[in-house]
C-alpha angles and dihedrals in degrees: 000000000000091000090052094054092257133189101270137264117357100350094103092055091052092051092049094067088200095143095064097069093098094067120098099240093051092065092056092049093050091048092055092049092050093053091048092051094049091057105073114193118226116246112255108190117222099186132065091243091051092052091051092049094048092049091050096245092129113055104191141015090241087068087061092048090050092065096032092237114178114243112218100168123062091209088072091064092043090054093055099034107038092161096063115145123203133203129187103225098185144345114203132175117237125190137206122199113232134169090263094050133268122344109210123203133168126243119205129196114201128181123197129187144149096222087240109088104302127100135168136185127201131185122189135170122203142151092251126053093223092050091050092050092047093049093045090051092054092047090049091055091049091052097050110142133186117254118214115220130191146163135281096212131342116017096245121145124346124336109273109171142030114295096230141357107288132184131204130186136193122168108323094334118102121184125191125192119204124190114253133198119261112279096029094106125205107317099195145107122277096267101049091037091064091048093049091048091054089049092056098245112145105182127029142135117224135199124189136179136178130046098336091168085078091088096189093058091042091057093044092050091052090048089051089054092055090045090056094055089085093039091070113084114215129182093259088066095053097094118119116276117239107213116216135174119279117246090253090058095040095052098032092127091056092048092048092063114101111267121196125192118231100250122186115259111250115234117226113260128214090243091054094059115115115259116261118264115266114259118250113259115259110242114241117236 
């Protein structure tokens, strides 16, 4: 828990609940969870973009970025980027004052990336630590962005650093990325270094100011820097734009077909049984 910016001495062991496995009821609970995990549910897309991705109509995630299509299902990102790595940057308790006292919840910061030009950041608050991490991981996959890389000097080999000096800001924290020559490595603090590694940047100089001990704002400022790499227009992007149809227009015939979700079959209930037939009237003598 220390690497995740935990709560201090001993709190992580108490939240682990590892010492209760010897009790009888714990075995039954773990068995149920194991059977639920083994059964992986098939992805049933609920959006037009998800249907196109599952049918193989869209070949890469860059095709989605080209038309700025909103991604509402994290399975879309998983389909295009199967090698995504994730890292829990911090779990912090947050409190809200109510009439009954304090209500404590847990806030998780999760970073995902494929170390090849894609990075995502997710923040989620929940009552349980595991729920917060799971939600932050899904939000991080939904927020995956492309990272533009460039050269420090001659354009030899593959891009290895940021194309220009970029700045990102969140709260009081300001982060600045400066291109570095090949072989310099990532000259940064522990938090932005992990984010830059996940983004696939090999060499960069960094400069930060403000309250960088606020880890949440530090991560968000670094993420804003990487987001601004494509916001800066350079001469190599001045070529004429060739406008093409969006995937929704190109595959409109496929999307027009009736699409039914796989709903579970309802079992007949005792209350749904037809009423019994009325008894024949007894003749009067």
